[in-house]
Coordinates of C-alpha atoms in Angstrom, one line a residue:
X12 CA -28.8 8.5 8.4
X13 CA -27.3 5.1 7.6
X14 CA -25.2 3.2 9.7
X15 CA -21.8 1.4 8.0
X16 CA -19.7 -1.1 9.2
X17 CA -16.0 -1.6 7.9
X18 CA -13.1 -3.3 8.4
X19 CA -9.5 -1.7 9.3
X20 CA -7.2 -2.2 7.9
X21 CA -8.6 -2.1 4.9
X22 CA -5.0 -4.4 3.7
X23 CA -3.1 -6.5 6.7
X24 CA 0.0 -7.9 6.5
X25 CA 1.3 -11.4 8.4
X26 CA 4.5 -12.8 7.7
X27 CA 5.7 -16.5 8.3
X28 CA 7.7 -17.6 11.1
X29 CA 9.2 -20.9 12.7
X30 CA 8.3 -20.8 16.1
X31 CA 5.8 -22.9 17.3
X32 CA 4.1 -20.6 19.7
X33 CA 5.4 -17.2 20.2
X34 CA 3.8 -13.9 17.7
X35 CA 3.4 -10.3 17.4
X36 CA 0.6 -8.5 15.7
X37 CA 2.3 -6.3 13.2
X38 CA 2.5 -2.3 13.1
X39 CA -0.6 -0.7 13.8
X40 CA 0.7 2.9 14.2
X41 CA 3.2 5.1 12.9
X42 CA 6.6 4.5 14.3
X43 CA 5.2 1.4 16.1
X44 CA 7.0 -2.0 15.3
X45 CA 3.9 -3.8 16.7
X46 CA 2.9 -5.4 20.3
X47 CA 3.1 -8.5 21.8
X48 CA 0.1 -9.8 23.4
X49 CA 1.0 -11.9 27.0
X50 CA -0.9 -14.3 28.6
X51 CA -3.2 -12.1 30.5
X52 CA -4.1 -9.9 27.5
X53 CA -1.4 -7.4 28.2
X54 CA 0.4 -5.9 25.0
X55 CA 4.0 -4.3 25.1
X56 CA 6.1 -3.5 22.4
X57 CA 8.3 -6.2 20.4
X58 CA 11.2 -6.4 21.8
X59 CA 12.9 -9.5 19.4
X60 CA 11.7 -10.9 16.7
X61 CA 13.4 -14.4 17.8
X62 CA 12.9 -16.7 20.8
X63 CA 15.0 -19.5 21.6
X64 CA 16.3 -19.1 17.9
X65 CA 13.0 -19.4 16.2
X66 CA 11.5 -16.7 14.1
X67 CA 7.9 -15.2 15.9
X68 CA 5.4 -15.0 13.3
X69 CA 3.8 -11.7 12.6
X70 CA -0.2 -11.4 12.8
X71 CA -2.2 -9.1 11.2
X72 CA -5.3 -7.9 13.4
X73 CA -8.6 -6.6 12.3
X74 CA -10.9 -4.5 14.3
X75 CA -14.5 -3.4 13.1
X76 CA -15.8 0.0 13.3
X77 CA -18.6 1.9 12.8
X78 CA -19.9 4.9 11.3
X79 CA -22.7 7.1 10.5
X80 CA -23.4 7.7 7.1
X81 CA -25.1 11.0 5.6
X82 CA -27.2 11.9 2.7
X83 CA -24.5 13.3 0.9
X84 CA -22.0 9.4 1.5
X85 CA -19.8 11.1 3.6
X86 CA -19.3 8.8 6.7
X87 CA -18.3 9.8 10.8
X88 CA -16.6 7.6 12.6
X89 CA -18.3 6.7 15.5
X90 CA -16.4 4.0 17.5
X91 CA -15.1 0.3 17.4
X92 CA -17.6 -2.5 17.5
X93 CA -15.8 -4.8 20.1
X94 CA -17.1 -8.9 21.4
X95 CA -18.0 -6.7 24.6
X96 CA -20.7 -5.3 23.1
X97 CA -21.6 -7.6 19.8
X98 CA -21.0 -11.0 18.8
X99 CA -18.2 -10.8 15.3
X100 CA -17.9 -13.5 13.2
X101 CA -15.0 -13.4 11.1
X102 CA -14.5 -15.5 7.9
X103 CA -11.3 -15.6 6.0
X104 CA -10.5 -17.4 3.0
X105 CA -6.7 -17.5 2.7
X106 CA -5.0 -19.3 -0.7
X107 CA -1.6 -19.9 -2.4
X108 CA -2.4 -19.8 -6.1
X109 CA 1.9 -19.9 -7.0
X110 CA 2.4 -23.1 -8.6
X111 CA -1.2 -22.9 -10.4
X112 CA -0.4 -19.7 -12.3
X113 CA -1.2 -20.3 -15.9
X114 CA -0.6 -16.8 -17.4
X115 CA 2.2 -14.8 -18.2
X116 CA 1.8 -11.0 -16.2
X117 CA 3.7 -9.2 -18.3
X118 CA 6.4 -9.1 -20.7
X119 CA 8.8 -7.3 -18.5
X120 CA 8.0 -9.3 -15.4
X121 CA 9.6 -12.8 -14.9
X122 CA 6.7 -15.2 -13.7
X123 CA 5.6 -17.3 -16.0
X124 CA 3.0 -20.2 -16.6
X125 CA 4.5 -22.8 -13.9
X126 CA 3.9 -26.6 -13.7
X127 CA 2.4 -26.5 -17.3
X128 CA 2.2 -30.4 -17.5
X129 CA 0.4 -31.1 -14.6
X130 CA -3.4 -31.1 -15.7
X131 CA -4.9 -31.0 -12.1
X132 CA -4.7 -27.6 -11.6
X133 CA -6.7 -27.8 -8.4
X134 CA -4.1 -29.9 -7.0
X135 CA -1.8 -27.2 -7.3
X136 CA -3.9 -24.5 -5.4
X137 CA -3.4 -24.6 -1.7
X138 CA -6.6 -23.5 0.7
X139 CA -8.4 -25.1 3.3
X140 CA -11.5 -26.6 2.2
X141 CA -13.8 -23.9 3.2
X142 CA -13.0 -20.7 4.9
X143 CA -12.5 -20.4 8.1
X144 CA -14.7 -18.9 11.0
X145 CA -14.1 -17.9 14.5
X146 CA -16.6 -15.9 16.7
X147 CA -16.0 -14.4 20.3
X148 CA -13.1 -12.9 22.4
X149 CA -9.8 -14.8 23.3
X150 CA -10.4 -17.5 21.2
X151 CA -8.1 -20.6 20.0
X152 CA -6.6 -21.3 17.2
X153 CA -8.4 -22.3 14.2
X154 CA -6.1 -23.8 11.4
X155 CA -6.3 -23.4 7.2
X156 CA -5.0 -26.7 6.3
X157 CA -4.5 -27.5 2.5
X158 CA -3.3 -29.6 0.0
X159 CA 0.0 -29.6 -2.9
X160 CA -0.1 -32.7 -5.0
X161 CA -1.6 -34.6 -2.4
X162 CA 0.7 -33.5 0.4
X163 CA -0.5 -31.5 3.7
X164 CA 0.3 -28.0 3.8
X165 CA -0.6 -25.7 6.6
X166 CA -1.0 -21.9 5.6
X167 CA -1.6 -20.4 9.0
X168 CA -4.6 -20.1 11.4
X169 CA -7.1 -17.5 12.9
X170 CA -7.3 -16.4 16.5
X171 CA -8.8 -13.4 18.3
X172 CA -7.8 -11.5 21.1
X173 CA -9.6 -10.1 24.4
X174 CA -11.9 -7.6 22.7
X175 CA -12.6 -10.1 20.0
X176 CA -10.8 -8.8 17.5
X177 CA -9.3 -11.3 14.3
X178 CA -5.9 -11.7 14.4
X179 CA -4.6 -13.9 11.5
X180 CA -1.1 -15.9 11.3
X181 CA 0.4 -17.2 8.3
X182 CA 2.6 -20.4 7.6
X183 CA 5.8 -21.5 9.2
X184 CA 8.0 -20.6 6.7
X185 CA 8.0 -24.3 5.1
X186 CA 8.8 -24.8 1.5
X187 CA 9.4 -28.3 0.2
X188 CA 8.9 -30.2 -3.4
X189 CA 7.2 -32.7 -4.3
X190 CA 8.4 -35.6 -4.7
X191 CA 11.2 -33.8 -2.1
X192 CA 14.6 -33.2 -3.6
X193 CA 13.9 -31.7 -6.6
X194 CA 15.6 -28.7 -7.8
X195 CA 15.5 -25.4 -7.8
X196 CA 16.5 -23.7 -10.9
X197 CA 15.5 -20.4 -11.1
X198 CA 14.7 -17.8 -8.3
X199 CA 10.7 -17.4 -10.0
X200 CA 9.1 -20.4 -11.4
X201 CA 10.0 -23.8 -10.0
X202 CA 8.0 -26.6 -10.5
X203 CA 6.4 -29.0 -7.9
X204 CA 7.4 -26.5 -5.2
X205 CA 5.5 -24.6 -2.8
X206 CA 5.4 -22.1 0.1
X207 CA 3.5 -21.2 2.4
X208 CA 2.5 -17.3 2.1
X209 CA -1.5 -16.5 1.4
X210 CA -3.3 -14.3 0.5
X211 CA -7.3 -13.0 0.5
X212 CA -10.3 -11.8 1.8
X213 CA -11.3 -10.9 5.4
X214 CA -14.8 -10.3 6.0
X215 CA -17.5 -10.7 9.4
X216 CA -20.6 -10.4 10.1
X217 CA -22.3 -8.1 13.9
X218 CA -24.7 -8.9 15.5
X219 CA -25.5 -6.2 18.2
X220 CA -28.2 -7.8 21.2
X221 CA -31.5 -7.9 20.3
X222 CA -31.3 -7.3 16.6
X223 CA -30.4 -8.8 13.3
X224 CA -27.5 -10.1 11.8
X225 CA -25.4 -7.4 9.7
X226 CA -22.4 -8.3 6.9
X227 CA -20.0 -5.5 7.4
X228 CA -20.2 -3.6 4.4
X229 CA -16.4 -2.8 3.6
X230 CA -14.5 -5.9 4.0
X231 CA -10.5 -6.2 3.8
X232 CA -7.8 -8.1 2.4
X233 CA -5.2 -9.8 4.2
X234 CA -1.6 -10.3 2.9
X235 CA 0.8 -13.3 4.5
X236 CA 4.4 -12.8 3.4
X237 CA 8.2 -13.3 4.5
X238 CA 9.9 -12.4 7.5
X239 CA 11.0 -8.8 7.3
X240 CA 14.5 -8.8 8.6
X241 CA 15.2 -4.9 8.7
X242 CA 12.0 -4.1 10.7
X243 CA 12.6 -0.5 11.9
X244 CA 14.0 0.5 8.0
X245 CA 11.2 1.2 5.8
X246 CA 11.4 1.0 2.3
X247 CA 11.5 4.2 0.2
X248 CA 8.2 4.0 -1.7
X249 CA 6.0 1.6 0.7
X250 CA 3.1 -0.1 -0.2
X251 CA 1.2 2.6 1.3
X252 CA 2.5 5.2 -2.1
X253 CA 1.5 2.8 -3.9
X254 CA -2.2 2.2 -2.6
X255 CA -2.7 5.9 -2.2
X256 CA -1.4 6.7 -6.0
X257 CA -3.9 4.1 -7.1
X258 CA -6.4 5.9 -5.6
X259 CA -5.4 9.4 -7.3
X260 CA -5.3 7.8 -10.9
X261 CA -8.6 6.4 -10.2
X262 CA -9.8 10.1 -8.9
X263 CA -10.7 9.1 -5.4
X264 CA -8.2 10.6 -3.7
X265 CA -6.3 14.0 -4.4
X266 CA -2.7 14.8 -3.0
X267 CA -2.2 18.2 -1.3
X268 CA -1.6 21.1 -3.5
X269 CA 1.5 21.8 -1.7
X270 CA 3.8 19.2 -0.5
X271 CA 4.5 19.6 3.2
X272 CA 8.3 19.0 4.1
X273 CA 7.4 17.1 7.4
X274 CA 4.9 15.2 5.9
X275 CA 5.6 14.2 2.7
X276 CA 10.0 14.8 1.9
X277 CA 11.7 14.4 5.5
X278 CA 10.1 11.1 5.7
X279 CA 11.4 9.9 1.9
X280 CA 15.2 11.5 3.1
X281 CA 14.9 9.6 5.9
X282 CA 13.9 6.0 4.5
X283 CA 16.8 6.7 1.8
X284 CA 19.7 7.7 4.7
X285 CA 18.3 4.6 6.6
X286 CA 19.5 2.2 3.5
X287 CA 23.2 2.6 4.8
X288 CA 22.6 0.3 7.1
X289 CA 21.4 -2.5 5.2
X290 CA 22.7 -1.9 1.9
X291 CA 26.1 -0.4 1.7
X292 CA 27.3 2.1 5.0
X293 CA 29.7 3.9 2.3
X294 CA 27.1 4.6 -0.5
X295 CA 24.7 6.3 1.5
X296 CA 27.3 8.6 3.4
X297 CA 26.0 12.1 2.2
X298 CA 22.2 11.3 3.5
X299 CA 23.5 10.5 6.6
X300 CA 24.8 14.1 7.9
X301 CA 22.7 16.6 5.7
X302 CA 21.3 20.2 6.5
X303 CA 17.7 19.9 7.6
X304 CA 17.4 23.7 8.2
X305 CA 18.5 24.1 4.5
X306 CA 16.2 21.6 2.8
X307 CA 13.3 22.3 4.8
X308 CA 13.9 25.6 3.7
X309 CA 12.2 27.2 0.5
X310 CA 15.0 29.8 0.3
X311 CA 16.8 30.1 -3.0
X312 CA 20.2 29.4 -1.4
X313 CA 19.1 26.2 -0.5
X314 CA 17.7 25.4 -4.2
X315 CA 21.0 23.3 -5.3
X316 CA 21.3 21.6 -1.9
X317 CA 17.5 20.5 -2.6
X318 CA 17.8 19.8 -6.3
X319 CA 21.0 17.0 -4.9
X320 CA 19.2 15.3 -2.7
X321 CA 16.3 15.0 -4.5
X322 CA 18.3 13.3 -7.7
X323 CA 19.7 10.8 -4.6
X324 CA 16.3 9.6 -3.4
X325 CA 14.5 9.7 -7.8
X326 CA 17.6 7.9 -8.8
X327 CA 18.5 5.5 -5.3
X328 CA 20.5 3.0 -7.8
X329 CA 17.7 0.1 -7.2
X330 CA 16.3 -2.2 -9.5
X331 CA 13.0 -1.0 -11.7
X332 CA 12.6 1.7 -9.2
X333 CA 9.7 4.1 -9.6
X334 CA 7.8 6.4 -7.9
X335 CA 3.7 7.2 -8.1
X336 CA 3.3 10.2 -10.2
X337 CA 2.1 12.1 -7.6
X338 CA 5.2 11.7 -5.6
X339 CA 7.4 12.7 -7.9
X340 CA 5.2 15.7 -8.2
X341 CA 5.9 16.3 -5.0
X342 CA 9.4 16.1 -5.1
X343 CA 10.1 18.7 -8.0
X344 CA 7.6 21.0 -6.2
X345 CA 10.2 20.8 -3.3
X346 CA 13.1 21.2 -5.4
X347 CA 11.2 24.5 -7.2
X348 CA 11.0 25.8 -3.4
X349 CA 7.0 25.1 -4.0
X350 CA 5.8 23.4 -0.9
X351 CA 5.4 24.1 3.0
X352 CA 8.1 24.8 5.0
X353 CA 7.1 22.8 8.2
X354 CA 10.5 21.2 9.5
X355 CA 9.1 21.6 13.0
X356 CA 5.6 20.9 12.2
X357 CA 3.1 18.3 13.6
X358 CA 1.8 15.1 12.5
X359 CA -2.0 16.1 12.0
X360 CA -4.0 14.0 14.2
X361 CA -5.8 11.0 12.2
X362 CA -8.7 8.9 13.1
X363 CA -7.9 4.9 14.4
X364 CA -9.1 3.2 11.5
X365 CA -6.6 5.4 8.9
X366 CA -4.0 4.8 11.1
X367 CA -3.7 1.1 11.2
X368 CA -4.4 1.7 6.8
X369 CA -1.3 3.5 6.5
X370 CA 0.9 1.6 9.5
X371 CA 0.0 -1.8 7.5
X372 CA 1.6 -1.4 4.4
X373 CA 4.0 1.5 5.2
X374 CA 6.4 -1.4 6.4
X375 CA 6.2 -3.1 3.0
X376 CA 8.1 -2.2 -0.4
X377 CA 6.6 -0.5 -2.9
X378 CA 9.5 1.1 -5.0
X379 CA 10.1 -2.0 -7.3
X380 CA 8.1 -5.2 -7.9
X381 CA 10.3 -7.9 -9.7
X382 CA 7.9 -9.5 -8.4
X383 CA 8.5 -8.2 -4.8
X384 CA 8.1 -9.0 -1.2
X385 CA 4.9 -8.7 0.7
X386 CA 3.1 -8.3 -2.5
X387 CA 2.8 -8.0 -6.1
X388 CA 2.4 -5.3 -8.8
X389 CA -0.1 -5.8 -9.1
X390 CA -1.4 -3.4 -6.4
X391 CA -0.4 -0.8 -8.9
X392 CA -3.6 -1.1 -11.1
X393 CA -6.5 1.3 -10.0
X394 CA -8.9 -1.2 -11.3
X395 CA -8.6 -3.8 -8.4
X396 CA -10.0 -1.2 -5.8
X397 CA -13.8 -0.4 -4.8
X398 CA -12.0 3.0 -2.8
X399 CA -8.9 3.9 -1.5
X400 CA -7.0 0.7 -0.3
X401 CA -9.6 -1.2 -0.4
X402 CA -9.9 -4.3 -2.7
X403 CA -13.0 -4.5 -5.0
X404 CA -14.1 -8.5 -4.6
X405 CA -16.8 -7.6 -7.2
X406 CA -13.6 -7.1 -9.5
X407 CA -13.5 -11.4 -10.1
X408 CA -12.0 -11.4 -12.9
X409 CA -8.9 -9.4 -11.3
X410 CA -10.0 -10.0 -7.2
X411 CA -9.7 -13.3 -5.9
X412 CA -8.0 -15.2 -3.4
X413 CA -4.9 -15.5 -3.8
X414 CA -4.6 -13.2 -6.3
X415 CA -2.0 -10.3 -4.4
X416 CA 0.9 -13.1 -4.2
X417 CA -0.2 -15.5 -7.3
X418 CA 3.1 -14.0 -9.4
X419 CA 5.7 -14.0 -6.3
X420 CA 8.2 -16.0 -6.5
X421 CA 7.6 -19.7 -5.7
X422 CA 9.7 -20.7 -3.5
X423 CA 10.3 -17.2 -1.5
X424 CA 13.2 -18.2 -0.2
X425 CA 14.8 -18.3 -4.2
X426 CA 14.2 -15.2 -4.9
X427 CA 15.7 -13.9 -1.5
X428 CA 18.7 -15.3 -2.3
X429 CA 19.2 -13.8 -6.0
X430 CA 18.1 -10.3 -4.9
X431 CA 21.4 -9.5 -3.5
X432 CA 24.2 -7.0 -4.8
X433 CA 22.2 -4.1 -3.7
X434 CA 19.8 -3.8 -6.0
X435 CA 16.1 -4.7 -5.3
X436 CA 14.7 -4.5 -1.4
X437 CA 17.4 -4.2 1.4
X438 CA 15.1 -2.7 3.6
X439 CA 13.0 -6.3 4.2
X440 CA 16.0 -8.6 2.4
X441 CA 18.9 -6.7 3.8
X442 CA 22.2 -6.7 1.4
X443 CA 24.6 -6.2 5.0
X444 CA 25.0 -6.4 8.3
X445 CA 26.7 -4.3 11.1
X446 CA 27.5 -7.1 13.5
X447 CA 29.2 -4.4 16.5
X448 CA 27.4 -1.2 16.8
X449 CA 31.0 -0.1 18.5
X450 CA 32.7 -0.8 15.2
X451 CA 31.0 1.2 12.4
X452 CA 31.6 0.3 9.5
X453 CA 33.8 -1.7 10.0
X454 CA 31.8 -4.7 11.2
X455 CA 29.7 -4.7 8.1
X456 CA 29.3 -8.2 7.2
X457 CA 27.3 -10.2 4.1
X458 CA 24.2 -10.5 5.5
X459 CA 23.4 -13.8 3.9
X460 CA 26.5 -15.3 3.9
X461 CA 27.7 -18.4 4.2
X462 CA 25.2 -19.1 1.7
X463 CA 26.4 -18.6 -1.7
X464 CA 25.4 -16.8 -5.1
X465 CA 22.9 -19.1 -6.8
X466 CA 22.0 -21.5 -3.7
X467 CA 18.3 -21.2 -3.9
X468 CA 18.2 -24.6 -1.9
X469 CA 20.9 -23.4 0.5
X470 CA 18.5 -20.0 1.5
X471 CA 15.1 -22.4 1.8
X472 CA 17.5 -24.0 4.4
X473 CA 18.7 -21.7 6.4
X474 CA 17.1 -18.3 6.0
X475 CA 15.2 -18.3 9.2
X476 CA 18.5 -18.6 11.0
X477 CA 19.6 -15.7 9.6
X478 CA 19.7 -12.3 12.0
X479 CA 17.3 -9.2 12.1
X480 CA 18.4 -5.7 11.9
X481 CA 17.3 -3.7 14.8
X482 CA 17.7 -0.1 16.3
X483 CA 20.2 0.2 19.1
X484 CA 22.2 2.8 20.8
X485 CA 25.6 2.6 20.6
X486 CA 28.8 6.2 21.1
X487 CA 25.7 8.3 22.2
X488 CA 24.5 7.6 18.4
X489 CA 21.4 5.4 17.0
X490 CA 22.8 2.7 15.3
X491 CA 21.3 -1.2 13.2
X492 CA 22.7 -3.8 14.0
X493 CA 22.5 -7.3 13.5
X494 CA 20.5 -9.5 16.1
X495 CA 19.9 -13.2 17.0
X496 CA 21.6 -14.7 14.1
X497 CA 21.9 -18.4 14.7
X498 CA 25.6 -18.9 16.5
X499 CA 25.2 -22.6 14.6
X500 CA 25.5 -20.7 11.2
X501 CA 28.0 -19.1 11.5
X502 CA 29.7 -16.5 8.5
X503 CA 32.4 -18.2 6.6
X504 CA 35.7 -16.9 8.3

């Protein structure tokens, strides 16, 4: 028997924020929106994602765990490794590779070769010098400072929390130019501009009293992306699809046999009704009051009723939308009447470290990538993983750092602005906004308005004033509505 140490999740997620203080570590359960940590080491559930106007960044923890090994591979889990009972070093190496990109992905994707006549490439790659370390429980910050044509950039820092655990935060949400003032063209490629969302590896190394130090054998990935301003609405395919139908074409994982309803189609109905409130209340009308009894029925009577819906959530009406194959199997399994009929059934209990897998990228869209939000397309090729979810760094020549954001957008904030209309990610980059959960749908609102169509500089300004979508109650009904929008930015009248 062999003992294994790994890293969960095996891909974390931070997003950028303007506050100077205040953060929430990201979801790290199903259904969770994620836990603030108070002074005493108390965590309660995020309540707003703004204080005193300012955006909260979003940290992505990491826990170690580990496992007992057999002769056959398979592993046990037997418990989290914690400072209480080991010292854990952490070392991540976070980089923003955007302005240095020298290749062109793909013909159908728009990044291209960017600052071509700038021969320092170096001075276009932003990392701290070295990556950075931190060791032991409630631990203070510990920054990644780089450089962009000469000019400091700061790309977020490491922390940990009471039971030493890593908990990484991104940038501030800061793009600028340099020299400033130059424009901003295009929503992809623009020259002598940067952000400040990272990405890449997350590794540590245990050492357990009395014996030697250990490199944990499975180390992660950690993504650092934009705010996502529709929290509690999920994208239909998530990041998460994605992963997992990497792993099936690459033959470590299998999907069921059988699609379970609860499981595997409520959840995708649900995601698509949920789009009413952040892309257009009217277009989204018939998900919004549909017979569960009848879909989650295999009964022939129901076999029209399933094949409607079905057509709804394949063809949604966004941008270069796709599904993994093994999705769509599922799907037309459901419509044929092939698949469990579990309306009322149970989540299946699943171990800790799958759990904060799956809650990680199942708040991040996966249903288009042009390039994306959190993360590129990257995460679609079966050859950048070692096992499910789980980058291969062996892989150089496809995993590096920086390499999961190297093809976004540069700055973010351009592309937020062109994907409107609709058409590419409301659930993170919301298209509207109910503004009075008493007056549905007739508060619906622009979301991004007063900024106009084409005003890449106008959304670098002003996007983290901008308002966040949450869950409310409002006529006995659960309603989204718009939240903490700056009243200094105000919607054109």
């Amino acid at each position: 028997m062999a003992i294994v140490y790994k890293i969960h999740p095996a891909i974390g997620v931070a997003r950028v924020g303007n506050h100077p203080d205040a953060f929430f570590v990201g979801p790290e359960a199903p259904g969770s929106a994620g836990v603030e940590i108070t002074a005493d080491g108390t965590e309660t559930p995020i309540a707003r994602y703004k204080e005193q106007g300012r955006v909260k960044r979003q940290a992505a923890r990491f826990r170690v765990f580990r496992f007992q090994q057999d002769a056959s591979g398979a592993l046990e889990l037997i418990g989290e490794v914690t400072a209480d009972e080991a010292r854990i070093e952490w070392r991540v190496d976070l980089v923003n590779r955007k302005a240095a990109l020298d290749r062109s992905p793909g013909q159908f994707h728009p990044a291209r070769p960017r600052n071509t006549g700038i021969a320092d490439r170096d001075s276009l790659i932003i990392r701290n010098p070295q990556p950075v370390t931190i060791a032991g429980a409630n631990r203070g910050a510990q920054a990644f400072n780089g450089r962009f044509l000469g000019k400091d950039v700061y790309l977020g820092e490491l922390r940990t929390d009471a039971k030493g655990r890593l908990l990484v935060l991104g940038g501030r949400g800061v793009s600028e130019s340099v020299p400033p003032g130059e424009d901003l063209p295009e929503f992809a490629n623009n020259d002598r501009w940067h952000d400040d969302v990272s990405d890449g590896p997350v590794t540590a190394v245990v050492t357990l009293p009395g014996q030697e130090p250990i490199a944990v054998h499975h180390p992660s990935w950690v993504v650092v992306a934009p705010p996502d301003f529709a929290p509690a609405i999920n994208s239909i395919v998530t990041l998460y699809d994605v992963a997992f139908g990497a792993a099936v074409e690459k033959g470590a994982l299998q999907p069921d046999p059988r699609p379970s309803f609860h499981r595997h189609i409520k959840p995708l109905i649900e995601r698509a009704a949920d789009l009413q409130w952040v892309n257009s209340f009217s277009r989204w009308q018939d998900l919004a009051a549909i017979d569960w009894q009848a879909l989650g029925s295999n009964a022939a009577a129901s076999a029209d009723l399933r094949a409607k819906v079905a057509k709804r959530i394949e063809s949604p009406g966004l941008r270069d939308f796709a599904m993994p194959a093994f999705m769509t199997t599922y799907v037309k399994q459901w419509v044929d009447g092939d698949f469990i009929a579990d309306l009322a059934g149970a989540d299946p209990v699943t171990p800790v470290p799958e759990q904060l897998d799956r809650a990680a990228l199942d708040g991040c869209v996966g249903n288009n990538f042009f390039p994306g939000i959190e993360a590129s397309i990257n995460l679609r090729d079966k050859d950048i993983y070692a096992r499910p979810f789980r980058l291969d760094p062996t892989n150089v020549a496809k995993v590096y750092p920086g390499c999961l954001t190297e093809i976004m957008a540069v700055p973010w904030q351009a592309d937020f602005r062109d994907c409107d209309g609709g058409a590419w990610w409301p659930s993170q980059r919301p298209d509207i906004a109910m503004t009075d959960g008493n007056n549905i749908p007739a508060s619906q609102a622009t979301w991004e308005d007063p900024i106009p169509e084409g005003d890449h500089q106008g959304m670098v300004d002003h996007v983290l004033q901008l308002g966040f979508i949450v869950a409310g109650q409002a006529g006995g009904r659960r309603v989204f509505v718009e939240t903490d929008r700056d009243p200094q930015f105000p919607r054109n009248a």
